[in-house]
Amino acid sequence: MRGEGGFAGEGSGPARSARTGRPARTARPARPDGPVRSTRPVAQRRPGAAAAAAAVRRPGPPPPPQAAPRFPNPRLTGLGCGLFCGAVMILLGYLDALLFGASLTVYSVLFLPVCVLTAVWVRRGDLLTAPVVLPIAFAVGLVPVADNGGGIGGHLMELFTALAMQAGWLYGGTLLAGLIVTVRKVRVLARRAAARRRSL
């Protein structure tokens, strides 16, 4: 429709309806179907939300350090101590005869760590067994080292000769084992005395 001022809707006035001549209403934005959510950040809506989120994101405690590997700590009885010393010295004697040509020096040097292990691994109730079985094990292990193939008499002669020549190593290893056993015995007695004092 055209009026005096031209087409409807032209000019500076507000737009009017074609039927009633009243100003047309502007369309309102449609409301969302769901609930209206606030556009403010979470930290402004909930004061404790930021602290809770920071606590959740905070890394946990570090894992506990792994325990260091422990060395074997067996406890040998009196019989086990003798079997251990004898078996190890016989094995060392055969290895010495096979690899080093039955060297008495090599055999005697290898006798020292056996003495230390025996004195450390024997249990407390059989501490006095270690210095007794070590000389016997030393003599038993000399059998393959002193074997010269000259019969029983010659073999016994070589065996006693080797014992006489390596007496220093034999006494030294036995003394070392006796020293370790003595220290362990003193510590056991000291612990017992301390336990008695606590009980009193």
PDB file of C-alpha atoms in Angstrom:
ATOM      1  CA  MET A   1       0.000   0.000   0.000  1.00  0.00           C
ATOM      2  CA  ARG A   2       1.108   3.422  -0.808  1.00  0.00           C
ATOM      3  CA  GLY A   3       0.312   6.468   1.208  1.00  0.00           C
ATOM      4  CA  GLU A   4       1.170  10.026   0.985  1.00  0.00           C
ATOM      5  CA  GLY A   5       4.605   9.436   2.017  1.00  0.00           C
ATOM      6  CA  GLY A   6       5.172   6.580  -0.467  1.00  0.00           C
ATOM      7  CA  PHE A   7       5.300   2.877   0.352  1.00  0.00           C
ATOM      8  CA  ALA A   8       4.579   1.705   3.852  1.00  0.00           C
ATOM      9  CA  GLY A   9       7.718   1.318   5.840  1.00  0.00           C
ATOM     10  CA  GLU A  10       9.497   4.092   4.011  1.00  0.00           C
ATOM     11  CA  GLY A  11      10.397   7.298   5.719  1.00  0.00           C
ATOM     12  CA  SER A  12      11.672   8.098   9.122  1.00  0.00           C
ATOM     13  CA  GLY A  13       8.698   6.876  11.152  1.00  0.00           C
ATOM     14  CA  PRO A  14       8.365   3.429  12.677  1.00  0.00           C
ATOM     15  CA  ALA A  15       6.998   0.611  10.554  1.00  0.00           C
ATOM     16  CA  ARG A  16       3.256   0.157  10.774  1.00  0.00           C
ATOM     17  CA  SER A  17       1.091  -2.918  10.270  1.00  0.00           C
ATOM     18  CA  ALA A  18      -0.732  -3.222   6.978  1.00  0.00           C
ATOM     19  CA  ARG A  19      -4.063  -4.223   8.619  1.00  0.00           C
ATOM     20  CA  THR A  20      -4.328  -2.102  11.800  1.00  0.00           C
ATOM     21  CA  GLY A  21      -2.012   0.731  11.011  1.00  0.00           C
ATOM     22  CA  ARG A  22      -0.324   0.290  14.375  1.00  0.00           C
ATOM     23  CA  PRO A  23       3.411   0.135  14.749  1.00  0.00           C
ATOM     24  CA  ALA A  24       4.687  -3.367  14.153  1.00  0.00           C
ATOM     25  CA  ARG A  25       6.224  -5.193  17.116  1.00  0.00           C
ATOM     26  CA  THR A  26       9.802  -6.263  16.897  1.00  0.00           C
ATOM     27  CA  ALA A  27      10.400 -10.006  17.194  1.00  0.00           C
ATOM     28  CA  ARG A  28      11.984 -11.170  20.426  1.00  0.00           C
ATOM     29  CA  PRO A  29      14.772 -13.765  20.391  1.00  0.00           C
ATOM     30  CA  ALA A  30      13.525 -17.250  21.092  1.00  0.00           C
ATOM     31  CA  ARG A  31      14.326 -18.656  24.501  1.00  0.00           C
ATOM     32  CA  PRO A  32      16.293 -21.853  24.659  1.00  0.00           C
ATOM     33  CA  ASP A  33      14.397 -24.983  25.609  1.00  0.00           C
ATOM     34  CA  GLY A  34      16.839 -25.998  28.343  1.00  0.00           C
ATOM     35  CA  PRO A  35      17.677 -24.111  31.534  1.00  0.00           C
ATOM     36  CA  VAL A  36      19.541 -20.887  31.178  1.00  0.00           C
ATOM     37  CA  ARG A  37      23.154 -21.236  32.123  1.00  0.00           C
ATOM     38  CA  SER A  38      25.308 -18.516  33.408  1.00  0.00           C
ATOM     39  CA  THR A  39      28.172 -17.376  31.203  1.00  0.00           C
ATOM     40  CA  ARG A  40      30.350 -16.498  34.156  1.00  0.00           C
ATOM     41  CA  PRO A  41      33.452 -18.644  34.638  1.00  0.00           C
ATOM     42  CA  VAL A  42      33.404 -21.453  37.163  1.00  0.00           C
ATOM     43  CA  ALA A  43      35.857 -19.688  39.423  1.00  0.00           C
ATOM     44  CA  GLN A  44      33.439 -16.703  39.811  1.00  0.00           C
ATOM     45  CA  ARG A  45      30.329 -18.818  40.377  1.00  0.00           C
ATOM     46  CA  ARG A  46      31.866 -21.111  42.984  1.00  0.00           C
ATOM     47  CA  PRO A  47      34.595 -19.639  45.187  1.00  0.00           C
ATOM     48  CA  GLY A  48      35.850 -23.051  46.341  1.00  0.00           C
ATOM     49  CA  ALA A  49      35.782 -24.655  42.889  1.00  0.00           C
ATOM     50  CA  ALA A  50      39.207 -23.320  41.896  1.00  0.00           C
ATOM     51  CA  ALA A  51      40.802 -24.607  45.099  1.00  0.00           C
ATOM     52  CA  ALA A  52      39.146 -28.003  44.646  1.00  0.00           C
ATOM     53  CA  ALA A  53      40.305 -28.210  41.026  1.00  0.00           C
ATOM     54  CA  ALA A  54      43.855 -27.273  42.038  1.00  0.00           C
ATOM     55  CA  ALA A  55      43.802 -29.939  44.747  1.00  0.00           C
ATOM     56  CA  VAL A  56      42.663 -32.547  42.246  1.00  0.00           C
ATOM     57  CA  ARG A  57      45.289 -31.570  39.699  1.00  0.00           C
ATOM     58  CA  ARG A  58      48.057 -31.503  42.279  1.00  0.00           C
ATOM     59  CA  PRO A  59      50.422 -34.454  41.710  1.00  0.00           C
ATOM     60  CA  GLY A  60      50.464 -37.177  44.322  1.00  0.00           C
ATOM     61  CA  PRO A  61      53.425 -38.145  46.497  1.00  0.00           C
ATOM     62  CA  PRO A  62      56.386 -39.763  44.737  1.00  0.00           C
ATOM     63  CA  PRO A  63      56.592 -43.558  44.851  1.00  0.00           C
ATOM     64  CA  PRO A  64      58.707 -44.982  47.687  1.00  0.00           C
ATOM     65  CA  PRO A  65      62.275 -45.875  46.712  1.00  0.00           C
ATOM     66  CA  GLN A  66      62.920 -49.508  45.988  1.00  0.00           C
ATOM     67  CA  ALA A  67      64.837 -51.429  48.552  1.00  0.00           C
ATOM     68  CA  ALA A  68      68.405 -52.244  47.733  1.00  0.00           C
ATOM     69  CA  PRO A  69      69.127 -55.833  46.956  1.00  0.00           C
ATOM     70  CA  ARG A  70      70.361 -57.775  49.957  1.00  0.00           C
ATOM     71  CA  PHE A  71      73.156 -60.262  49.989  1.00  0.00           C
ATOM     72  CA  PRO A  72      72.316 -63.833  50.941  1.00  0.00           C
ATOM     73  CA  ASN A  73      72.485 -64.349  54.688  1.00  0.00           C
ATOM     74  CA  PRO A  74      72.081 -68.093  55.359  1.00  0.00           C
ATOM     75  CA  ARG A  75      72.610 -69.658  58.758  1.00  0.00           C
ATOM     76  CA  LEU A  76      74.607 -72.887  58.812  1.00  0.00           C
ATOM     77  CA  THR A  77      74.395 -75.450  61.578  1.00  0.00           C
ATOM     78  CA  GLY A  78      77.480 -77.262  62.824  1.00  0.00           C
ATOM     79  CA  LEU A  79      76.971 -80.129  60.370  1.00  0.00           C
ATOM     80  CA  GLY A  80      76.066 -77.777  57.559  1.00  0.00           C
ATOM     81  CA  CYS A  81      79.178 -75.736  58.256  1.00  0.00           C
ATOM     82  CA  GLY A  82      81.397 -78.810  57.874  1.00  0.00           C
ATOM     83  CA  LEU A  83      79.659 -79.945  54.694  1.00  0.00           C
ATOM     84  CA  PHE A  84      79.879 -76.486  53.201  1.00  0.00           C
ATOM     85  CA  CYS A  85      83.586 -76.085  53.891  1.00  0.00           C
ATOM     86  CA  GLY A  86      84.454 -79.594  52.714  1.00  0.00           C
ATOM     87  CA  ALA A  87      82.444 -79.404  49.492  1.00  0.00           C
ATOM     88  CA  VAL A  88      83.757 -75.957  48.564  1.00  0.00           C
ATOM     89  CA  MET A  89      87.394 -76.837  49.252  1.00  0.00           C
ATOM     90  CA  ILE A  90      87.186 -80.070  47.241  1.00  0.00           C
ATOM     91  CA  LEU A  91      85.669 -78.141  44.343  1.00  0.00           C
ATOM     92  CA  LEU A  92      88.390 -75.510  44.572  1.00  0.00           C
ATOM     93  CA  GLY A  93      91.043 -78.240  44.700  1.00  0.00           C
ATOM     94  CA  TYR A  94      89.801 -79.816  41.462  1.00  0.00           C
ATOM     95  CA  LEU A  95      89.549 -76.431  39.781  1.00  0.00           C
ATOM     96  CA  ASP A  96      93.075 -75.604  40.897  1.00  0.00           C
ATOM     97  CA  ALA A  97      94.412 -78.888  39.517  1.00  0.00           C
ATOM     98  CA  LEU A  98      92.544 -78.366  36.246  1.00  0.00           C
ATOM     99  CA  LEU A  99      93.206 -74.690  35.600  1.00  0.00           C
ATOM    100  CA  PHE A 100      96.391 -73.798  37.498  1.00  0.00           C
ATOM    101  CA  GLY A 101      98.327 -77.072  37.464  1.00  0.00           C
ATOM    102  CA  ALA A 102      97.756 -77.931  41.152  1.00  0.00           C
ATOM    103  CA  SER A 103      99.223 -74.700  42.499  1.00  0.00           C
ATOM    104  CA  LEU A 104      99.377 -74.783  46.283  1.00  0.00           C
ATOM    105  CA  THR A 105      99.547 -70.983  46.493  1.00  0.00           C
ATOM    106  CA  VAL A 106      96.315 -70.511  44.530  1.00  0.00           C
ATOM    107  CA  TYR A 107      94.584 -73.132  46.637  1.00  0.00           C
ATOM    108  CA  SER A 108      95.723 -71.497  49.879  1.00  0.00           C
ATOM    109  CA  VAL A 109      94.631 -68.024  48.770  1.00  0.00           C
ATOM    110  CA  LEU A 110      91.176 -69.337  47.864  1.00  0.00           C
ATOM    111  CA  PHE A 111      90.955 -70.843  51.336  1.00  0.00           C
ATOM    112  CA  LEU A 112      90.741 -67.389  52.955  1.00  0.00           C
ATOM    113  CA  PRO A 113      87.341 -66.291  51.557  1.00  0.00           C
ATOM    114  CA  VAL A 114      85.937 -69.705  52.476  1.00  0.00           C
ATOM    115  CA  CYS A 115      87.029 -69.084  56.062  1.00  0.00           C
ATOM    116  CA  VAL A 116      85.352 -65.681  56.110  1.00  0.00           C
ATOM    117  CA  LEU A 117      82.068 -66.957  54.649  1.00  0.00           C
ATOM    118  CA  THR A 118      81.989 -69.887  57.044  1.00  0.00           C
ATOM    119  CA  ALA A 119      82.534 -67.669  60.082  1.00  0.00           C
ATOM    120  CA  VAL A 120      79.873 -65.206  58.922  1.00  0.00           C
ATOM    121  CA  TRP A 121      77.224 -67.745  57.899  1.00  0.00           C
ATOM    122  CA  VAL A 122      77.417 -70.116  60.864  1.00  0.00           C
ATOM    123  CA  ARG A 123      74.521 -69.596  63.243  1.00  0.00           C
ATOM    124  CA  ARG A 124      74.979 -68.183  66.725  1.00  0.00           C
ATOM    125  CA  GLY A 125      74.540 -71.457  68.536  1.00  0.00           C
ATOM    126  CA  ASP A 126      77.377 -73.112  66.557  1.00  0.00           C
ATOM    127  CA  LEU A 127      79.940 -70.339  66.423  1.00  0.00           C
ATOM    128  CA  LEU A 128      82.715 -72.494  67.848  1.00  0.00           C
ATOM    129  CA  THR A 129      82.259 -75.050  65.064  1.00  0.00           C
ATOM    130  CA  ALA A 130      83.758 -72.874  62.332  1.00  0.00           C
ATOM    131  CA  PRO A 131      87.400 -72.777  63.569  1.00  0.00           C
ATOM    132  CA  VAL A 132      87.287 -76.554  64.100  1.00  0.00           C
ATOM    133  CA  VAL A 133      85.989 -77.677  60.695  1.00  0.00           C
ATOM    134  CA  LEU A 134      88.129 -75.320  58.600  1.00  0.00           C
ATOM    135  CA  PRO A 135      91.477 -77.163  59.025  1.00  0.00           C
ATOM    136  CA  ILE A 136      89.742 -80.454  58.206  1.00  0.00           C
ATOM    137  CA  ALA A 137      88.212 -78.957  55.067  1.00  0.00           C
ATOM    138  CA  PHE A 138      91.619 -77.575  54.050  1.00  0.00           C
ATOM    139  CA  ALA A 139      93.169 -81.040  54.314  1.00  0.00           C
ATOM    140  CA  VAL A 140      90.302 -82.680  52.423  1.00  0.00           C
ATOM    141  CA  GLY A 141      90.568 -80.189  49.588  1.00  0.00           C
ATOM    142  CA  LEU A 142      94.308 -80.905  49.201  1.00  0.00           C
ATOM    143  CA  VAL A 143      93.581 -84.463  48.007  1.00  0.00           C
ATOM    144  CA  PRO A 144      93.125 -83.572  44.303  1.00  0.00           C
ATOM    145  CA  VAL A 145      95.911 -80.977  44.466  1.00  0.00           C
ATOM    146  CA  ALA A 146      98.542 -83.322  45.960  1.00  0.00           C
ATOM    147  CA  ASP A 147      97.730 -86.288  43.694  1.00  0.00           C
ATOM    148  CA  ASN A 148     100.944 -87.192  41.807  1.00  0.00           C
ATOM    149  CA  GLY A 149      99.953 -90.701  40.739  1.00  0.00           C
ATOM    150  CA  GLY A 150     102.662 -92.437  42.826  1.00  0.00           C
ATOM    151  CA  GLY A 151     100.349 -94.760  44.739  1.00  0.00           C
ATOM    152  CA  ILE A 152      98.830 -94.412  48.175  1.00  0.00           C
ATOM    153  CA  GLY A 153     102.158 -93.955  49.963  1.00  0.00           C
ATOM    154  CA  GLY A 154     103.336 -91.281  47.557  1.00  0.00           C
ATOM    155  CA  HIS A 155      99.979 -89.543  47.681  1.00  0.00           C
ATOM    156  CA  LEU A 156     100.013 -89.410  51.492  1.00  0.00           C
ATOM    157  CA  MET A 157     103.566 -88.095  51.432  1.00  0.00           C
ATOM    158  CA  GLU A 158     102.577 -85.298  49.046  1.00  0.00           C
ATOM    159  CA  LEU A 159      99.575 -84.508  51.178  1.00  0.00           C
ATOM    160  CA  PHE A 160     101.575 -84.103  54.392  1.00  0.00           C
ATOM    161  CA  THR A 161     104.234 -82.125  52.555  1.00  0.00           C
ATOM    162  CA  ALA A 162     101.606 -79.721  51.200  1.00  0.00           C
ATOM    163  CA  LEU A 163     100.136 -79.303  54.669  1.00  0.00           C
ATOM    164  CA  ALA A 164     103.534 -78.477  56.094  1.00  0.00           C
ATOM    165  CA  MET A 165     104.367 -76.030  53.320  1.00  0.00           C
ATOM    166  CA  GLN A 166     101.014 -74.230  53.494  1.00  0.00           C
ATOM    167  CA  ALA A 167     100.746 -74.201  57.285  1.00  0.00           C
ATOM    168  CA  GLY A 168     100.955 -70.403  57.340  1.00  0.00           C
ATOM    169  CA  TRP A 169      97.890 -70.040  55.112  1.00  0.00           C
ATOM    170  CA  LEU A 170      96.087 -72.707  57.120  1.00  0.00           C
ATOM    171  CA  TYR A 171      96.768 -71.010  60.437  1.00  0.00           C
ATOM    172  CA  GLY A 172      96.001 -67.576  59.003  1.00  0.00           C
ATOM    173  CA  GLY A 173      92.603 -68.602  57.626  1.00  0.00           C
ATOM    174  CA  THR A 174      91.688 -70.394  60.823  1.00  0.00           C
ATOM    175  CA  LEU A 175      92.770 -67.409  62.914  1.00  0.00           C
ATOM    176  CA  LEU A 176      90.721 -65.063  60.722  1.00  0.00           C
ATOM    177  CA  ALA A 177      87.641 -67.234  61.169  1.00  0.00           C
ATOM    178  CA  GLY A 178      88.278 -67.421  64.913  1.00  0.00           C
ATOM    179  CA  LEU A 179      88.497 -63.622  65.103  1.00  0.00           C
ATOM    180  CA  ILE A 180      85.199 -63.155  63.285  1.00  0.00           C
ATOM    181  CA  VAL A 181      83.521 -65.765  65.467  1.00  0.00           C
ATOM    182  CA  THR A 182      84.858 -64.073  68.616  1.00  0.00           C
ATOM    183  CA  VAL A 183      83.481 -60.699  67.548  1.00  0.00           C
ATOM    184  CA  ARG A 184      80.082 -62.238  66.848  1.00  0.00           C
ATOM    185  CA  LYS A 185      80.097 -63.996  70.202  1.00  0.00           C
ATOM    186  CA  VAL A 186      80.917 -60.780  72.051  1.00  0.00           C
ATOM    187  CA  ARG A 187      78.067 -59.001  70.290  1.00  0.00           C
ATOM    188  CA  VAL A 188      75.647 -61.757  71.229  1.00  0.00           C
ATOM    189  CA  LEU A 189      76.684 -61.543  74.890  1.00  0.00           C
ATOM    190  CA  ALA A 190      76.350 -57.750  74.834  1.00  0.00           C
ATOM    191  CA  ARG A 191      72.823 -57.982  73.443  1.00  0.00           C
ATOM    192  CA  ARG A 192      71.837 -60.473  76.086  1.00  0.00           C
ATOM    193  CA  ALA A 193      73.211 -58.249  78.833  1.00  0.00           C
ATOM    194  CA  ALA A 194      71.327 -55.253  77.434  1.00  0.00           C
ATOM    195  CA  ALA A 195      68.106 -57.266  77.284  1.00  0.00           C
ATOM    196  CA  ARG A 196      68.513 -58.278  80.928  1.00  0.00           C
ATOM    197  CA  ARG A 197      69.028 -54.664  81.967  1.00  0.00           C
ATOM    198  CA  ARG A 198      65.869 -53.608  80.158  1.00  0.00           C
ATOM    199  CA  SER A 199      63.864 -56.364  81.808  1.00  0.00           C
ATOM    200  CA  LEU A 200      65.023 -55.199  85.232  1.00  0.00           C
TER     201      LEU A 200
END
